[in-house]
XYZ file of C-alpha atoms in Angstrom:
651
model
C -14.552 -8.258 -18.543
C -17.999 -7.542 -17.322
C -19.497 -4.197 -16.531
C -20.156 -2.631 -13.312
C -23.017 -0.889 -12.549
C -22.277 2.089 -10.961
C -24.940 4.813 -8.915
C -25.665 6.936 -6.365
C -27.824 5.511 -3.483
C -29.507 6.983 -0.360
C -31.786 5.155 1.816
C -32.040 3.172 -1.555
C -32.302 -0.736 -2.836
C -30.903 -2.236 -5.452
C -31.322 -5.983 -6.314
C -30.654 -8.306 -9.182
C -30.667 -12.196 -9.487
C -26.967 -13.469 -9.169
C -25.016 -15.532 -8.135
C -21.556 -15.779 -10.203
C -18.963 -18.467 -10.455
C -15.830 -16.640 -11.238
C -15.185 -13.387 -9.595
C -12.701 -10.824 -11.979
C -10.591 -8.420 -10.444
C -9.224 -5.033 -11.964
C -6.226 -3.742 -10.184
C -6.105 0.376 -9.871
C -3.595 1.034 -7.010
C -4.272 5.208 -8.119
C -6.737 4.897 -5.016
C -3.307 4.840 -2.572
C -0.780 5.913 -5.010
C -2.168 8.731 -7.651
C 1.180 9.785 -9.068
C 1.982 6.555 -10.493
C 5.439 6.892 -8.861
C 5.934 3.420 -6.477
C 7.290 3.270 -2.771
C 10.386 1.333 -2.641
C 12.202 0.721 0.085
C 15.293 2.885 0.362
C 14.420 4.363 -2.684
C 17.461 6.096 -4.761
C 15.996 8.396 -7.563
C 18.373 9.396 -10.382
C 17.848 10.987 -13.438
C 19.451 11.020 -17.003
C 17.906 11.867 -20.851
C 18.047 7.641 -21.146
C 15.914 7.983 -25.100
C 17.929 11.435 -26.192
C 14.724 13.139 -26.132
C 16.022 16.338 -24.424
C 14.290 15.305 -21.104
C 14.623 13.507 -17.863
C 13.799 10.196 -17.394
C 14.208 8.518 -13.667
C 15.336 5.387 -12.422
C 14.560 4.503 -8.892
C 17.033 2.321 -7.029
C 16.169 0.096 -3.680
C 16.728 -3.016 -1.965
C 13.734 -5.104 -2.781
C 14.687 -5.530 -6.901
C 16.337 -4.202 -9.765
C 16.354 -0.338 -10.452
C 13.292 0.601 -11.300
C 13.394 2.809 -14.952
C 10.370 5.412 -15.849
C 10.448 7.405 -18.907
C 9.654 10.695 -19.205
C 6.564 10.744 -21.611
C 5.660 14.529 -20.576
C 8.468 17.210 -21.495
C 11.358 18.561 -20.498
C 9.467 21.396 -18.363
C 6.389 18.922 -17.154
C 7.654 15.446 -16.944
C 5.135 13.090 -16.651
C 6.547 9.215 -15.557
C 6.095 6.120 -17.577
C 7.298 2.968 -16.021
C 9.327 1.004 -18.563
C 10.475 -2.858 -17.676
C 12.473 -3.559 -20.172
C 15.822 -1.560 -20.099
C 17.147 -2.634 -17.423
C 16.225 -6.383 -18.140
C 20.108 -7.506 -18.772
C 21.328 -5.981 -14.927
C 21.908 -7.725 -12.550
C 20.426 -7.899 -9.109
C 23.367 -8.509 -7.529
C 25.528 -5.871 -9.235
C 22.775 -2.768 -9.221
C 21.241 -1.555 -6.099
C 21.317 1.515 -7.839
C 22.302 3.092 -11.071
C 23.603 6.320 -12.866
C 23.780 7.485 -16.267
C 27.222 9.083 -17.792
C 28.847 8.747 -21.364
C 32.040 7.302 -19.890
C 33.562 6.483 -23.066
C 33.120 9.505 -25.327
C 30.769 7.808 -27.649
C 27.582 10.324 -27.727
C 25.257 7.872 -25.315
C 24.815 6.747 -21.865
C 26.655 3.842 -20.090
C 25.369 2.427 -16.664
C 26.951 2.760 -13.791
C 25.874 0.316 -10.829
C 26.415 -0.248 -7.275
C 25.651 -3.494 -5.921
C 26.378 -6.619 -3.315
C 29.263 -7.372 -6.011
C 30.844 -3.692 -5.693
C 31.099 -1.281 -8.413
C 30.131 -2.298 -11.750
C 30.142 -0.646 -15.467
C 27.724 -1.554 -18.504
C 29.292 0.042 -21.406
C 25.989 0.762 -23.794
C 26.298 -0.974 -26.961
C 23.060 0.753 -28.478
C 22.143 4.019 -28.910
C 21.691 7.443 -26.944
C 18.034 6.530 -28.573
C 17.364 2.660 -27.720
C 20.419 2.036 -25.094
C 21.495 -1.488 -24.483
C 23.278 -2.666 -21.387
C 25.948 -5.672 -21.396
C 27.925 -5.533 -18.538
C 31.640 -5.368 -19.112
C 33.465 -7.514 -16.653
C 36.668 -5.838 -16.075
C 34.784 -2.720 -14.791
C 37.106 -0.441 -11.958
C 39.435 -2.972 -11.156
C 41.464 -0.697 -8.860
C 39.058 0.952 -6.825
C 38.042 -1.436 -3.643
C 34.429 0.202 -3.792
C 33.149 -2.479 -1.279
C 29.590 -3.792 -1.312
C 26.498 -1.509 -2.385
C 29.012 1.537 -3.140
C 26.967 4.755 -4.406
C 28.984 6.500 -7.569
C 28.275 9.958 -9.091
C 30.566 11.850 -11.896
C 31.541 15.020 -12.854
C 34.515 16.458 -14.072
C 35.976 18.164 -11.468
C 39.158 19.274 -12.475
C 38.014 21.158 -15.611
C 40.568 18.358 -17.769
C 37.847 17.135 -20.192
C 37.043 13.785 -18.945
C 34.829 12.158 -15.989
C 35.754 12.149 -12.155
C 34.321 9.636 -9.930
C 33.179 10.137 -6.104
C 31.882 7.338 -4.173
C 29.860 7.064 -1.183
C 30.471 4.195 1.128
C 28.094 1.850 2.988
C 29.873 0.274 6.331
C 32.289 3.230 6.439
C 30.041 6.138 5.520
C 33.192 7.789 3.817
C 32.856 9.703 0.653
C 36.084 9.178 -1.462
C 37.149 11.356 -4.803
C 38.926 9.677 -7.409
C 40.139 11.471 -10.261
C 40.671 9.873 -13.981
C 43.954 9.747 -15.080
C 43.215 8.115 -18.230
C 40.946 10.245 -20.476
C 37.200 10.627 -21.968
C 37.274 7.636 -23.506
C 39.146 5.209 -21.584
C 38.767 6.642 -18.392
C 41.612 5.159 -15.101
C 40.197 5.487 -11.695
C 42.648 3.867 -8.807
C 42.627 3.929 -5.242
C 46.617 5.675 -5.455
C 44.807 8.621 -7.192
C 41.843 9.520 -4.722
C 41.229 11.348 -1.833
C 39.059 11.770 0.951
C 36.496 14.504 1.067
C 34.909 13.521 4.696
C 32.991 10.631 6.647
C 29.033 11.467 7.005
C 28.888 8.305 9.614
C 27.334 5.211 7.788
C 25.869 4.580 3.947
C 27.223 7.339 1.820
C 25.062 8.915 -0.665
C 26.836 11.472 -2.574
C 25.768 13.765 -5.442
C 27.216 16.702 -7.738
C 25.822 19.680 -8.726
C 26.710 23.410 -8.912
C 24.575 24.885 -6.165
C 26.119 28.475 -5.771
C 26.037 28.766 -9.662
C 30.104 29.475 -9.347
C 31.242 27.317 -11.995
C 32.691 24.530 -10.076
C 31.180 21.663 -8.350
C 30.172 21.007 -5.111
C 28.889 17.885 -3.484
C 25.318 16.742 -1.394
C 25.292 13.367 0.700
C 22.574 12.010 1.939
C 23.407 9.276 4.551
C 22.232 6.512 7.457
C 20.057 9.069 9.445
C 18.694 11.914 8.959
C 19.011 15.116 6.844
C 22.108 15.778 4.690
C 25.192 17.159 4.311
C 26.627 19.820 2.209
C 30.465 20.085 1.127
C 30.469 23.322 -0.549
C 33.574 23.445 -3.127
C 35.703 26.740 -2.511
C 38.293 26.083 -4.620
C 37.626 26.909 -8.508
C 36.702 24.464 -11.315
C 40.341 22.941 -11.370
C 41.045 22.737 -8.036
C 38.497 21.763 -5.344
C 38.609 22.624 -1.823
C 35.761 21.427 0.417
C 34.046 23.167 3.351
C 30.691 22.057 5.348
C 28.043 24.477 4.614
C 24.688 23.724 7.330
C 22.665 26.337 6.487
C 21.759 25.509 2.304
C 19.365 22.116 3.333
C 18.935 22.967 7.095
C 15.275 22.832 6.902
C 15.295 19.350 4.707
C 14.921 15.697 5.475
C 14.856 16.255 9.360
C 11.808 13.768 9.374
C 12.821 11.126 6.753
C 15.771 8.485 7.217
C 18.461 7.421 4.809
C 17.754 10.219 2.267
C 19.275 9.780 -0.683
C 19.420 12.831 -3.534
C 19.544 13.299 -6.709
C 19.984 17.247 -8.139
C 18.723 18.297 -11.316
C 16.494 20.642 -13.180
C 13.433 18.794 -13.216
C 11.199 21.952 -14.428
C 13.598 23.256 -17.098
C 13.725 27.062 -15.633
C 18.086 26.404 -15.440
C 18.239 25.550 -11.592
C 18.752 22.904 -9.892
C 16.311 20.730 -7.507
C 16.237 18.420 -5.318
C 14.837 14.900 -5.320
C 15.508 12.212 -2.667
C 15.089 9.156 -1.969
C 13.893 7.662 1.556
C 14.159 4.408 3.991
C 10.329 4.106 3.956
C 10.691 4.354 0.252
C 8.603 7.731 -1.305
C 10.113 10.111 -3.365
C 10.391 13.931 -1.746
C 10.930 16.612 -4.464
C 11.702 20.328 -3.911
C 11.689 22.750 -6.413
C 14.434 24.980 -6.520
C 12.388 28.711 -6.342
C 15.416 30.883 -5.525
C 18.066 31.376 -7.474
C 20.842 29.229 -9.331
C 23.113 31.078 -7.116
C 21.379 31.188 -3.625
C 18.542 28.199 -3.617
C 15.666 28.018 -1.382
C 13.546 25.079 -1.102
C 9.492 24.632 -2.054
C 7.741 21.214 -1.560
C 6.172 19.355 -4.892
C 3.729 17.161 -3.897
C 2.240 16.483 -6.770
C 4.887 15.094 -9.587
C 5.887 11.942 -6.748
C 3.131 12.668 -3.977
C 0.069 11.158 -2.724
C 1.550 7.673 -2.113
C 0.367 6.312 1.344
C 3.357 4.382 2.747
C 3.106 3.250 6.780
C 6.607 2.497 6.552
C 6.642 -1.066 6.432
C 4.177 -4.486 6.893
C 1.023 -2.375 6.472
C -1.838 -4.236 7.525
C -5.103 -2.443 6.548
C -8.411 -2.413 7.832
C -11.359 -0.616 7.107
C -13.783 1.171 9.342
C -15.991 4.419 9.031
C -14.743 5.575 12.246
C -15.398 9.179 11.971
C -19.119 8.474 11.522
C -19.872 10.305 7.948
C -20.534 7.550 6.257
C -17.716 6.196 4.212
C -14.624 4.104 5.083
C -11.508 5.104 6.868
C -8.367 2.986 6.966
C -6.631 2.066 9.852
C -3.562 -0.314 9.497
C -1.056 -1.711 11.886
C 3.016 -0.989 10.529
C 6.349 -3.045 10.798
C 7.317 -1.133 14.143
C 4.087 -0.830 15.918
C 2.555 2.159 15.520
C -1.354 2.153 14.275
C -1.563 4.630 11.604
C -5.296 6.093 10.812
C -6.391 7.632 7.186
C -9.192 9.248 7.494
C -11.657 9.177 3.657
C -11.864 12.813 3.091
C -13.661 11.768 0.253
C -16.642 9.844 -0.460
C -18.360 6.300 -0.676
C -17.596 6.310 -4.487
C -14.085 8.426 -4.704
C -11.380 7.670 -1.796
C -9.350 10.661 -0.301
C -6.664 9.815 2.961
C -5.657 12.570 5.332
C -3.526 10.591 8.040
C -4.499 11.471 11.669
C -2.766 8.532 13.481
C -2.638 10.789 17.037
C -5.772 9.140 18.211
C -4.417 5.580 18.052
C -0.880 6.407 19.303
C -2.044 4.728 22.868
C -2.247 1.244 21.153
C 1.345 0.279 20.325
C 2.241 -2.954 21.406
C 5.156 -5.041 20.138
C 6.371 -4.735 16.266
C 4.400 -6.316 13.306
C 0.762 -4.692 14.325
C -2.595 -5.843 13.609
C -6.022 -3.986 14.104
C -9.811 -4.632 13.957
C -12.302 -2.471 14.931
C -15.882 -2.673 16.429
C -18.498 -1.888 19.199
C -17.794 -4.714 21.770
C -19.542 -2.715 24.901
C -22.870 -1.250 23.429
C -21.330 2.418 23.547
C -21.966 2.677 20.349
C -17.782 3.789 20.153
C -15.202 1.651 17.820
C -13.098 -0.009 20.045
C -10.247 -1.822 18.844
C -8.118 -4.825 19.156
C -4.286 -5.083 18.141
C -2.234 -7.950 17.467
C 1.552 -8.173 17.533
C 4.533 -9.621 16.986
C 4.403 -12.064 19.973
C 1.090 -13.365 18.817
C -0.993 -11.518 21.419
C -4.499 -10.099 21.605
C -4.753 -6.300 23.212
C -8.297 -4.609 23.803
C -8.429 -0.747 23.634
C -11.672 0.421 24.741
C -13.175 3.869 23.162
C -13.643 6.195 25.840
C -14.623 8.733 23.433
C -11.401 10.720 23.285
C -8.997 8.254 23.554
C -8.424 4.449 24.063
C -8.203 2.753 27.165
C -6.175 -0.542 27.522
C -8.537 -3.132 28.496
C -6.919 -5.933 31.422
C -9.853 -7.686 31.915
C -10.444 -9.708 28.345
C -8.320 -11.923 25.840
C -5.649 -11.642 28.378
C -5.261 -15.683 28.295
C -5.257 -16.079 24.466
C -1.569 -16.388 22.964
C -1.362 -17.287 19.146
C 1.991 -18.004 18.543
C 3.278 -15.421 17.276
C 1.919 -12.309 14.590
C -1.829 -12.188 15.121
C -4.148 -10.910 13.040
C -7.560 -10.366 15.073
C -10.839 -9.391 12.852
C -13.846 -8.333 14.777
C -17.320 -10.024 12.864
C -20.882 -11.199 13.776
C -20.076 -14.946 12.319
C -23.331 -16.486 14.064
C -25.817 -13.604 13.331
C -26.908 -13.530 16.952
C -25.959 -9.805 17.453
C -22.839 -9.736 19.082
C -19.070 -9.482 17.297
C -17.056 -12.487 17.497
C -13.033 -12.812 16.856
C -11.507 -14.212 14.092
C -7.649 -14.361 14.126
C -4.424 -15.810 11.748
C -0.985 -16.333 13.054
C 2.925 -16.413 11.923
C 2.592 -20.245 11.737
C -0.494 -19.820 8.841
C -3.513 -20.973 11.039
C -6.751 -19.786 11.703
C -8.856 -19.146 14.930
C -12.233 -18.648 15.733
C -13.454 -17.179 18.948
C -17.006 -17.385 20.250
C -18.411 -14.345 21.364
C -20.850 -16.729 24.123
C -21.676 -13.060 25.811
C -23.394 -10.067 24.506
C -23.072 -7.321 22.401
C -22.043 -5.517 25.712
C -20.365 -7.942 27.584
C -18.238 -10.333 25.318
C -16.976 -13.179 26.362
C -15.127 -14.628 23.797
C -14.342 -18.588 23.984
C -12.541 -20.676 21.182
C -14.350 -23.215 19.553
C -11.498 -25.781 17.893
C -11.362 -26.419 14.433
C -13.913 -23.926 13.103
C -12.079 -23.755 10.405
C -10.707 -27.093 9.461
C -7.106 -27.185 10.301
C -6.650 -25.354 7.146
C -2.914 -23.765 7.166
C -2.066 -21.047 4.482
C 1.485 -21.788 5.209
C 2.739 -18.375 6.811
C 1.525 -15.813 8.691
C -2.124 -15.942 8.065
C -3.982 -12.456 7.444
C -7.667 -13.143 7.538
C -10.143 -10.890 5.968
C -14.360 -12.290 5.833
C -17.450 -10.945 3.500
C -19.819 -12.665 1.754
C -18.368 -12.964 -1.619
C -19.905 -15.681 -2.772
C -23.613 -13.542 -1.889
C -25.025 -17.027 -0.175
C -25.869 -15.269 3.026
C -22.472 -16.393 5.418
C -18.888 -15.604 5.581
C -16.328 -16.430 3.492
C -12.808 -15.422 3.626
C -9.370 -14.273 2.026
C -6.290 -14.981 3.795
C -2.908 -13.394 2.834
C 0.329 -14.772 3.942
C 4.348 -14.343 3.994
C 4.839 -16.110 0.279
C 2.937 -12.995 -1.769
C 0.191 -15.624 -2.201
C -3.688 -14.540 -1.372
C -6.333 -17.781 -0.902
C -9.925 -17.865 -1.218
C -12.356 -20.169 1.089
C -15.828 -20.358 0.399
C -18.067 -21.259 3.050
C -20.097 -24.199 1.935
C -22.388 -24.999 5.199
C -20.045 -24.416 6.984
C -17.403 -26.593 5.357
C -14.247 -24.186 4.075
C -13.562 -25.025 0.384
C -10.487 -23.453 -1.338
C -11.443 -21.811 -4.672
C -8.325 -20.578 -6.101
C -9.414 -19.252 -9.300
C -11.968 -16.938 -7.349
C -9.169 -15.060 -6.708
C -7.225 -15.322 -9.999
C -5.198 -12.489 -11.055
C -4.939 -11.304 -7.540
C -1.093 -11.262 -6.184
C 0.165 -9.358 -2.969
C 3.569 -8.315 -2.293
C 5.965 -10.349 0.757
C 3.641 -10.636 4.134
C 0.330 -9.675 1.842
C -1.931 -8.132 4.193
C -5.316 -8.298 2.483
C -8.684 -6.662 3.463
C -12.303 -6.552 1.891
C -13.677 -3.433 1.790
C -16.437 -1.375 -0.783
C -14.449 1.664 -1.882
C -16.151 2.294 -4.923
C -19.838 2.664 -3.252
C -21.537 -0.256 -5.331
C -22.360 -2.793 -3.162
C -19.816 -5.251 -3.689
C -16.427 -5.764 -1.595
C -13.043 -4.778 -3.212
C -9.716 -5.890 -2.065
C -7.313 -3.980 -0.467
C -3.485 -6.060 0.188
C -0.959 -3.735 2.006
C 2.562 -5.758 2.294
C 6.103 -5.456 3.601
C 7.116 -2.430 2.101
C 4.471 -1.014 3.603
C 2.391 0.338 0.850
C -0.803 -1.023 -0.955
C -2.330 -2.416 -3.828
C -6.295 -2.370 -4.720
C -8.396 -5.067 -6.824
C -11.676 -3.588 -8.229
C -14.605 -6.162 -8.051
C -15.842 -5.957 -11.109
C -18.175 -8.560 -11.351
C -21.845 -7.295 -12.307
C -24.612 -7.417 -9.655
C -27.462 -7.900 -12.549
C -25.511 -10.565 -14.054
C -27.327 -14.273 -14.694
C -26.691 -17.748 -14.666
C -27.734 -20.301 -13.806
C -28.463 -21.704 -10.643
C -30.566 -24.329 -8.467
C -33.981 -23.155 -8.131
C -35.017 -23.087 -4.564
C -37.460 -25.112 -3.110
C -38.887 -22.929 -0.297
C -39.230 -18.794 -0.021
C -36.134 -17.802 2.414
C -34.814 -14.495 4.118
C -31.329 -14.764 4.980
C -29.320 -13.141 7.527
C -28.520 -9.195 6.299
C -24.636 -9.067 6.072
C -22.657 -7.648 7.585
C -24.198 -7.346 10.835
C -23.795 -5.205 12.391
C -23.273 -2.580 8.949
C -22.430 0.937 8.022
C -23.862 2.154 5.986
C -24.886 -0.664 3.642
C -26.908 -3.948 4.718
C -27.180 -6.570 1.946
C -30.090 -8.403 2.007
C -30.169 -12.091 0.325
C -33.811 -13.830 -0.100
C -34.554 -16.846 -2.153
C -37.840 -17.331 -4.143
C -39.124 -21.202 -4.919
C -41.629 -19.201 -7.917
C -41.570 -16.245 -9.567
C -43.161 -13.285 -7.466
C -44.035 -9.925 -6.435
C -42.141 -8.766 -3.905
C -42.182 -6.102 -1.290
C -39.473 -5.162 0.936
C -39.997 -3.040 3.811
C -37.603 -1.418 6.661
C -38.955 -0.650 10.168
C -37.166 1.001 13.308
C -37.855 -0.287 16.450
C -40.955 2.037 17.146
C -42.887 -0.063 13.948
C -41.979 2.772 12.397
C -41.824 1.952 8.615
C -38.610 4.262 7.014
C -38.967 2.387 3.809
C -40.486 0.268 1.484
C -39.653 -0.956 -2.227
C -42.074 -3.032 -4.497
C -41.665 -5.304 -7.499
C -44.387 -6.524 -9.417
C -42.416 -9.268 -10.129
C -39.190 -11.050 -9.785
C -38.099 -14.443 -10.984
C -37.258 -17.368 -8.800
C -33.909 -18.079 -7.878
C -31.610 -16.065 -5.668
C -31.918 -12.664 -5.207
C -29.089 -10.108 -3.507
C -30.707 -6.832 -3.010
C -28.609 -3.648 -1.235
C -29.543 -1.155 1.638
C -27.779 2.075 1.964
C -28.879 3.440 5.626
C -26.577 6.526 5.598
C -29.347 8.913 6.322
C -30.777 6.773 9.016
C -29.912 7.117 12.676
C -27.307 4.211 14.238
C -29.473 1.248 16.134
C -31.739 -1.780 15.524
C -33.756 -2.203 12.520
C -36.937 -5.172 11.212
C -36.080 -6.158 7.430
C -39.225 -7.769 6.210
C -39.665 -9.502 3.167
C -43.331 -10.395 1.512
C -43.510 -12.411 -1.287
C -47.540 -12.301 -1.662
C -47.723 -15.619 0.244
C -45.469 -15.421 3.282
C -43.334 -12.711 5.680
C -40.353 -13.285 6.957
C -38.323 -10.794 8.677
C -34.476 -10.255 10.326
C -33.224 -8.043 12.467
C -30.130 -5.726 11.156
C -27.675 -3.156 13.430
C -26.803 -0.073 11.855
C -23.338 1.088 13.769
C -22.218 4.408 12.924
């Protein structure tokens, strides 16, 4: 694992001879998710003591794999989440959408209690309440016609010694009681002894608890829309008589779909709170701060929070749109919507705030895609979307809004799911339009205009025919340091490719990118979050969340490489930038070397000298956040010869 150098910079350069063959990644998805705590789709959280260490542990149902198990490593008053892969490993996938935790059989530790595709199914735990193993039993509820992906919860409910079953129902949305006639440790559950408790529409999620601290039970079920319902018991602990109470969760899950609790004392102060579960997959917890007797309801948004989840098919991109120097995220979603996250932190340490209002104008179809850039000369980000029917949408930046733009890529029709990404490909100046579609090719528009007027034309074949096999999501830098464009693509399959431009011939490089996996529809996007000069990877995917792959290769590392024959300055890349330019010369000898920055006035704003640097390739780095947005001369002397570029600094 190499090093990376790591430093602030302002107005500064840093360069080093380089030019690596292997590029190592370090994956750290804390940047998008700092609790630790994943985003699963229809995420069902429930919680049992599954190492009898006197605390909670959590497994996390959903529909994407197994129930996912996290131990409690913290205590029984601050739990602290540990994932562990391994309990679960005997379940099946088929048989456990979700799980809970109950000593059905008297023995002194848990069993497992699933509900899957296959119905209802019990694994009787042939381990320990320390180290629990889970063989399923086959003969598990053979009376009770649970259905597919039935949601269980026990309690005893008739004060009789042994465990009573509810279920929650998916296609019928009824929640059913059924009461054990057998006993603790054989326990009888049949469809001749149950009853209805009510019908909460569609997708039953039930769950026990004693919420008026009366000494019997009452019931919360979350369901297929929004907010719950409450059956408070009236009865007493033998007999149970159920009434609708609106008033105890009135306030709670109004903005979040198919909630599904879980209520337990997470904190240890003897009350019960409430966790739940959600369609776009993060966890909500409440903390119970009233009474055992009379709860009210305080957001925790620190034990599960802090996980950025657009709800579905994220598809990131990064811009510093707000102008203060460091990258913001924008990202197209599953239904449509362009979601913006603006960095309320730094170049070096990423903080999101979402502020999505400003985009709300550019929803197209489902399945959105988004690039940003200055197309007009405004010096404004406009942006260009991408959708499900495999069209290209301008949005102009008016300043305090967008404005749909009729007049450009109006004839261009990919296919289906585009995936535009504004660049500067030919160095001239001007951005030109890169785009992937559902069937897994790759485009390549022209910009043959200006940096104020585009007109962007397709030039065939830029790219080789090259097919990633579906849905292509492009994403260009120069990671190779050679002065042009290579690219990433991510596609339906999880799988994320590497090209390297070769003069201009596209050669895959798969181990560039070893290590590096994306979730279904991997959505990935270069982009320095970590302030040292070198692109990162960013892959949002289906479920709508994201995963990030520190670059950690070294920027002063050696090898060895052909020497050049001839001094060179290469293009500055990106171009246009914000806020850092890197700038790529080649020396034939070794030199001294003097690089100096001018605006457009001949005003020199900065100069750096070297008494002397060895031949070979040299990748240097300019950080222009304290300089003012527009059109700067990049000179490079190597005590023979000048040569100088022009670079665009776009705030």
């Amino acid at each position: 694992m190499y090093m990376k150098r790591k430093m602030s910079i302002s107005l500064a350069l840093l360069c080093a001879v380089n030019l690596l063959t292997a590029q190592p990644w370090q994956q750290n998805d804390a940047i998008f998710n700092p609790s630790g705590i994943p985003s699963l789709s229809f995420s069902q959280p429930r919680f049992a003591d599954l190492d009898g260490d006197n605390d909670l542990d959590m497994v996390i149902g959903n529909i994407v794999e197994l129930p996912v198990c996290f131990m409690n490593v913290g205590s029984s008053t601050s739990p602290k989440f540990q994932l562990n892969d391994t309990l679960l490993q005997n379940v099946s996938t088929l048989d456990a959408e979700m799980a809970v935790f109950y000593d059905l059989d008297a023995d002194g530790d848990l069993d497992l209690i699933a509900g899957g595709y296959r119905g209802l199914t019990l694994y009787r735990n042939s381990g320990t309440a320390q180290v629990p193993i889970f063989p399923e039993r086959s003969d598990s509820f053979p009376n009770v016609n649970a259905g597919s992906n039935p949601i269980p919860d026990f309690t005893d409910i008739d004060s009789d010694g042994d465990y009573d079953m509810v279920l929650g129902f998916s296609e019928s949305g009824a929640v059913r009681l059924y009461t054990n006639t057998g006993n603790a440790q054989e326990p009888i559950f049949s469809e001749l002894n149950s009853t209805n408790i009510g019908d909460v529409g569609l997708y039953a999620y039930p769950v026990f608890g004693d919420l008026d601290n009366d000494n019997d039970i009452d019931l919360l079920v979350g369901r297929d829309t929004y907010g719950f319902i409450y059956f408070q018991n009236n009865g007493d602990s033998a007999n149970a008589v159920w009434q609708q109470n609106a008033s105890v969760f009135s306030n709670l899950g109004g903005d979040t779909y198919w909630n599904s609790p879980d209520l337990t004392d997470l904190n240890g102060d003897g009350k019960l709170d409430l966790i739940y579960g959600t369609a776009s997959g993060p966890l909500l917890y409440y903390r119970n701060t009233g009474t055992s007797s009379i709860p009210s309801w305080t957001a925790n948004k620190t034990l599960f929070g802090g996980v950025i989840d657009v709800g579905g098919a994220s598809s990131p991109f990064f811009f510093d749109f707000d102008g203060d120097s460091d990258l913001d995220m924008i990202c197209g979603t599953q239904l449509g919507y362009i979601k913006y996250y603006e960095n309320t932190g730094t170049v070096t340490a990423s903080a999101w705030k979402e502020n999505s209002s400003r985009f709300s104008s550019l929803k197209h179809s489902i399945y959105s895609a988004v690039t940003l850039g200055d197309i007009n000369g405004d010096s404004l980000a406009d942006a260009i979307v991408g959708d499900l029917n495999g069209n290209l949408y301008l949005h102009v930046n008016t300043g305090t809004g967008f404005s749909l733009d009729n007049t450009h890529l109006t004839d261009i029709a990919l296919g289906g799911l585009s995936v535009p990404r504004l660049v500067d490909f030919d160095s001239d100046g001007d951005l030109d339009l890169a785009a992937g579609n559902e069937n897994g090719n790759l485009f390549y528009f022209e910009n043959q205009g200006s940096a104020s007027v585009p007109d962007w034309v397709e030039i065939n074949e830029f790219f080789d025919n090259i097919d990633v096999g579906s849905y292509c999501v492009p994403t260009l830098s120069d990671l190779d340091g050679d002065g042009d464009y290579d690219f990433v693509t991510g596609n339906l399959f999880h799988e994320i490719q590497y090209y390297e431009n070769a003069d201009s011939i596209w050669i895959e490089k798969p181990e560039t990118v070893s290590g590096v996996t994306g979730g279904q529809n991997s959505a990935p996007a270069f982009v320095d979050l970590d302030g040292d000069g070198d692109d990162d990877l960013v892959i949002g995917n289906y479920d709508g969340t994201f995963n990030y792959y520190e670059n950690m290769l070294a920027s002063n590392e050696i090898v060895s490489i052909k020497v050049p024959s001839e001094f060179r300055l290469f293009n500055v890349f990106p171009n246009p930038f914000n806020p850092v330019a890197q700038i790529l010369f080649e020396l034939p000898k070794s030199a001294p070397v003097t690089i100096r920055i001018f605006d457009l006035s001949g005003r020199q704003i900065f100069e750096k000298h070297w008494n002397i640097l060895p031949e070979g390739k040299h990748k240097c780095f300019w950080d222009g956040a304290r300089a003012a947005s527009g059109v700067y001369i990049v000179q490079v002397y190597n005590g023979e010869n000048r040569q100088s570029v022009k670079a665009v600094l776009m705030k």
